[in-house]
PDB file of C-alpha atoms in Angstrom:
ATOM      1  CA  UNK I  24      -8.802  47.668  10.826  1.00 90.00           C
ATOM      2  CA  UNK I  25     -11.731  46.720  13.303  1.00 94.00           C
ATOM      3  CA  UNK I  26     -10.606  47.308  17.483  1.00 95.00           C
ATOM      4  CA  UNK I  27     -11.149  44.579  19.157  1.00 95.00           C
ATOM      5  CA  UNK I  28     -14.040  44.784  22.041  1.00 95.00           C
ATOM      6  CA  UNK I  29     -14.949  41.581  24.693  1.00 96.00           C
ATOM      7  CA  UNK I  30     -17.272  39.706  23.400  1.00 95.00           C
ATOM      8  CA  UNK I  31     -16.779  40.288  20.000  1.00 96.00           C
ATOM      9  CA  UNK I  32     -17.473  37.862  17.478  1.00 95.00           C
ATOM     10  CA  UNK I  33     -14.146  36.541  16.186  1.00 96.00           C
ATOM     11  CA  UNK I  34     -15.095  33.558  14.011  1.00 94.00           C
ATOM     12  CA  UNK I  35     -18.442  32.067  13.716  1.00 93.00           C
ATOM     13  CA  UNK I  36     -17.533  28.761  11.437  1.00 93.00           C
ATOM     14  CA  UNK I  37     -14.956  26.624  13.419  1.00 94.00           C
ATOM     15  CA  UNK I  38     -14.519  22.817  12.471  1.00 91.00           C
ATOM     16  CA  UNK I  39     -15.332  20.594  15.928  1.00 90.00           C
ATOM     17  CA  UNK I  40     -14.933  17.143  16.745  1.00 87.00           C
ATOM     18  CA  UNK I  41     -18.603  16.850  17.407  1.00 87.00           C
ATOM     19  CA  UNK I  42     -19.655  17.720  13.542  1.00 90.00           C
ATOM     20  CA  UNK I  43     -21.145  21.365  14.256  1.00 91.00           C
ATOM     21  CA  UNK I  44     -19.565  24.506  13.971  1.00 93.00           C
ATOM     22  CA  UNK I  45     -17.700  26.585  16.932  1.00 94.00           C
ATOM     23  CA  UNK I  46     -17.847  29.962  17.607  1.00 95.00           C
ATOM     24  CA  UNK I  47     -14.632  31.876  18.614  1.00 96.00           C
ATOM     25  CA  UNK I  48     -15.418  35.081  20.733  1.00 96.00           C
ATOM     26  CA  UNK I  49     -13.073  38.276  22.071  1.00 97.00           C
ATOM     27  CA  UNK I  50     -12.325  38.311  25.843  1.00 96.00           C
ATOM     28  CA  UNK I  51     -10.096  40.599  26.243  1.00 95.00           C
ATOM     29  CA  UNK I  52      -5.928  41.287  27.199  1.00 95.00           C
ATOM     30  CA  UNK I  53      -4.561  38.569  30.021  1.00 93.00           C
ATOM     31  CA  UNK I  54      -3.989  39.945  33.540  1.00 92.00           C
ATOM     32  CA  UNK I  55      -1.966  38.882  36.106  1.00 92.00           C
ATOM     33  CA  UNK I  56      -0.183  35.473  34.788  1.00 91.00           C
ATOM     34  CA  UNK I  57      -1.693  35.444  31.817  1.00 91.00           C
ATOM     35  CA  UNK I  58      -0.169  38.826  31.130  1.00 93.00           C
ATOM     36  CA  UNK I  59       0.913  39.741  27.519  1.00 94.00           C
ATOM     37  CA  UNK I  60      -1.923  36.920  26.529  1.00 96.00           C
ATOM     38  CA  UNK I  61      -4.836  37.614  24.308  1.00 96.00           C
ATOM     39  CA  UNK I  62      -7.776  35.568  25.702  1.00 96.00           C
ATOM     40  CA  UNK I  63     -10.613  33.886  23.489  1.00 96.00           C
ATOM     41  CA  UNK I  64     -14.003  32.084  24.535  1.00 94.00           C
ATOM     42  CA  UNK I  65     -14.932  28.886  22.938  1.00 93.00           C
ATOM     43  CA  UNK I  66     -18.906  27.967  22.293  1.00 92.00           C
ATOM     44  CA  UNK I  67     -19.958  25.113  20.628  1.00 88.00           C
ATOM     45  CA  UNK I  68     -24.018  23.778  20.615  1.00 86.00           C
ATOM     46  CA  UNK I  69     -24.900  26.263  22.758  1.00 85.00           C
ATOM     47  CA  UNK I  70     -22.590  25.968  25.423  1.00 86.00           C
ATOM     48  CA  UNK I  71     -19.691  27.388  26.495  1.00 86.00           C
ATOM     49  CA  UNK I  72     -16.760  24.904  26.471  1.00 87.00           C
ATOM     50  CA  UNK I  73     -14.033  27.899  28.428  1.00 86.00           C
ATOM     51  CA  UNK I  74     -11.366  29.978  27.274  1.00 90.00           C
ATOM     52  CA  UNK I  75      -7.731  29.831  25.892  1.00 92.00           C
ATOM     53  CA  UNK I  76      -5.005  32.270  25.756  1.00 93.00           C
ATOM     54  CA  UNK I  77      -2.903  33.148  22.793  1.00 93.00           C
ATOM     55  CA  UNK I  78       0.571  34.693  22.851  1.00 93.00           C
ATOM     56  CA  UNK I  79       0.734  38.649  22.131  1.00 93.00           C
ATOM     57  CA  UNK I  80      -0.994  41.598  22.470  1.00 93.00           C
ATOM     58  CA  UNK I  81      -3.673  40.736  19.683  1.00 95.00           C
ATOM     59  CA  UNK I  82      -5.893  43.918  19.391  1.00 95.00           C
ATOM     60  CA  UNK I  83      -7.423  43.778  15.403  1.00 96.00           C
ATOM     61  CA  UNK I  84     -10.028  41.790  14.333  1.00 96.00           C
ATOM     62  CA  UNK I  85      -8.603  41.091  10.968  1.00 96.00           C
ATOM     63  CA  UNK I  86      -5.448  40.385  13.248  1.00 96.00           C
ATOM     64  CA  UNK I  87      -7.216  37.493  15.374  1.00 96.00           C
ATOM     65  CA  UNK I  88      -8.969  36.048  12.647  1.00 96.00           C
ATOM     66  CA  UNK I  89      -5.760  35.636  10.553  1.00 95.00           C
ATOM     67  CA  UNK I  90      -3.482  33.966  13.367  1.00 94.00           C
ATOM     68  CA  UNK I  91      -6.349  31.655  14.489  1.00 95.00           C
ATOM     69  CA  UNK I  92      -6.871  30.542  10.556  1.00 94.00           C
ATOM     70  CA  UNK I  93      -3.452  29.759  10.335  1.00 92.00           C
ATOM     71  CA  UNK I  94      -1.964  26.869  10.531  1.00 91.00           C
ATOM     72  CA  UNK I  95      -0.822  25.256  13.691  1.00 84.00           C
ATOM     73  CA  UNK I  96       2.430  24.012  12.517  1.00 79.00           C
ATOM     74  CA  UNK I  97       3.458  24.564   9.214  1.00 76.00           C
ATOM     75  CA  UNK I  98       3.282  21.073   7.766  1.00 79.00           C
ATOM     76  CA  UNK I  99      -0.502  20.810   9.173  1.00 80.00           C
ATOM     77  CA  UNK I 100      -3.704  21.999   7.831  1.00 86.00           C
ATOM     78  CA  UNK I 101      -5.384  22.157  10.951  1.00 89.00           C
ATOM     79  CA  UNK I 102      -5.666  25.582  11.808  1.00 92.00           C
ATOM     80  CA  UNK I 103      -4.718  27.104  15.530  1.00 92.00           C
ATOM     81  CA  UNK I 104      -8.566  27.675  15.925  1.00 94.00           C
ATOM     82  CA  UNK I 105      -9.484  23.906  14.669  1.00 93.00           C
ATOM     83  CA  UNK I 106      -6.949  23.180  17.425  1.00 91.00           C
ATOM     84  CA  UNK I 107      -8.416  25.444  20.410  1.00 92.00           C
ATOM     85  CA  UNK I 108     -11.789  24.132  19.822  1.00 92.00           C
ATOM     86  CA  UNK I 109     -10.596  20.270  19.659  1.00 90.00           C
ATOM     87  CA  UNK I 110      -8.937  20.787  22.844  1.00 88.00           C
ATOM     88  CA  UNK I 111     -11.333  21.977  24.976  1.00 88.00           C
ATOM     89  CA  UNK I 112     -13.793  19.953  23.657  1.00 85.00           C
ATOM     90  CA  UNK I 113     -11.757  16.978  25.169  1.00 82.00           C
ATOM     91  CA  UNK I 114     -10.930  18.831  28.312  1.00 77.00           C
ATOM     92  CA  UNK I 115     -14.957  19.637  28.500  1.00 70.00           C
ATOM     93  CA  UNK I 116     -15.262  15.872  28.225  1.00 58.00           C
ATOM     94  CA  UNK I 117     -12.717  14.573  30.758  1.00 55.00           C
ATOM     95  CA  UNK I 118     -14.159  17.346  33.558  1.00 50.00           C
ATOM     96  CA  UNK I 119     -17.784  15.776  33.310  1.00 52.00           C
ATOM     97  CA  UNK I 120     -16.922  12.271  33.147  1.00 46.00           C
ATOM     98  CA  UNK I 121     -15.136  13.127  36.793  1.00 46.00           C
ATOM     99  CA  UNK I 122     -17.738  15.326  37.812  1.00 47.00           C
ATOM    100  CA  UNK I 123     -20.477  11.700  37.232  1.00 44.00           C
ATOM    101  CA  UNK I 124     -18.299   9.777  39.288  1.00 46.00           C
ATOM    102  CA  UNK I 125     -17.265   7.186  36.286  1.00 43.00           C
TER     103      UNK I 125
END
């Protein structure tokens, strides 16, 4: 089993809404409210689209990778990482079209 360290690379290949691939990195435990969280950074084309928090105390690599690649519900195929990405993707998306002034 590989320790988890921030900024390590969690998964590399994640299915996005925009047709590239998004890259899932380690950001370390939640403090504060987000205690008992396990926090992840999203990057897609080169940017950084923010991070998400995941239930538990996730401190494997093999750990992260298999609860992100698992389903989100268990009728779906879309996995929990498909999922993170999507959403801030659309969040990303809302925040700029406020930030123009549309």
């Amino acid at each position: 089993m590989t320790k988890l360290e921030k900024g390590m690379m969690v998964l590399e290949a994640v299915k996005a809404p925009t047709g590239s691939l998004a890259k899932i990195i380690y950001e370390g435990q939640g403090q504060g409210t987000q205690y008992g969280t396990t926090l992840f950074h999203v990057f897609l084309d080169g940017m950084s689209y923010g991070t998400f928090a995941m239930r538990g105390n996730i401190t494997t690599l093999e750990e992260a990778q298999n609860k992100l690649s698992s389903p989100r519900q268990a009728d779906e195929q879309e996995s929990l990482a498909e999922y993170a990405v999507y959403y801030q993707w659309m969040n990303m998306d809302v925040n700029e079209f406020y930030d123009s002034g549309s």
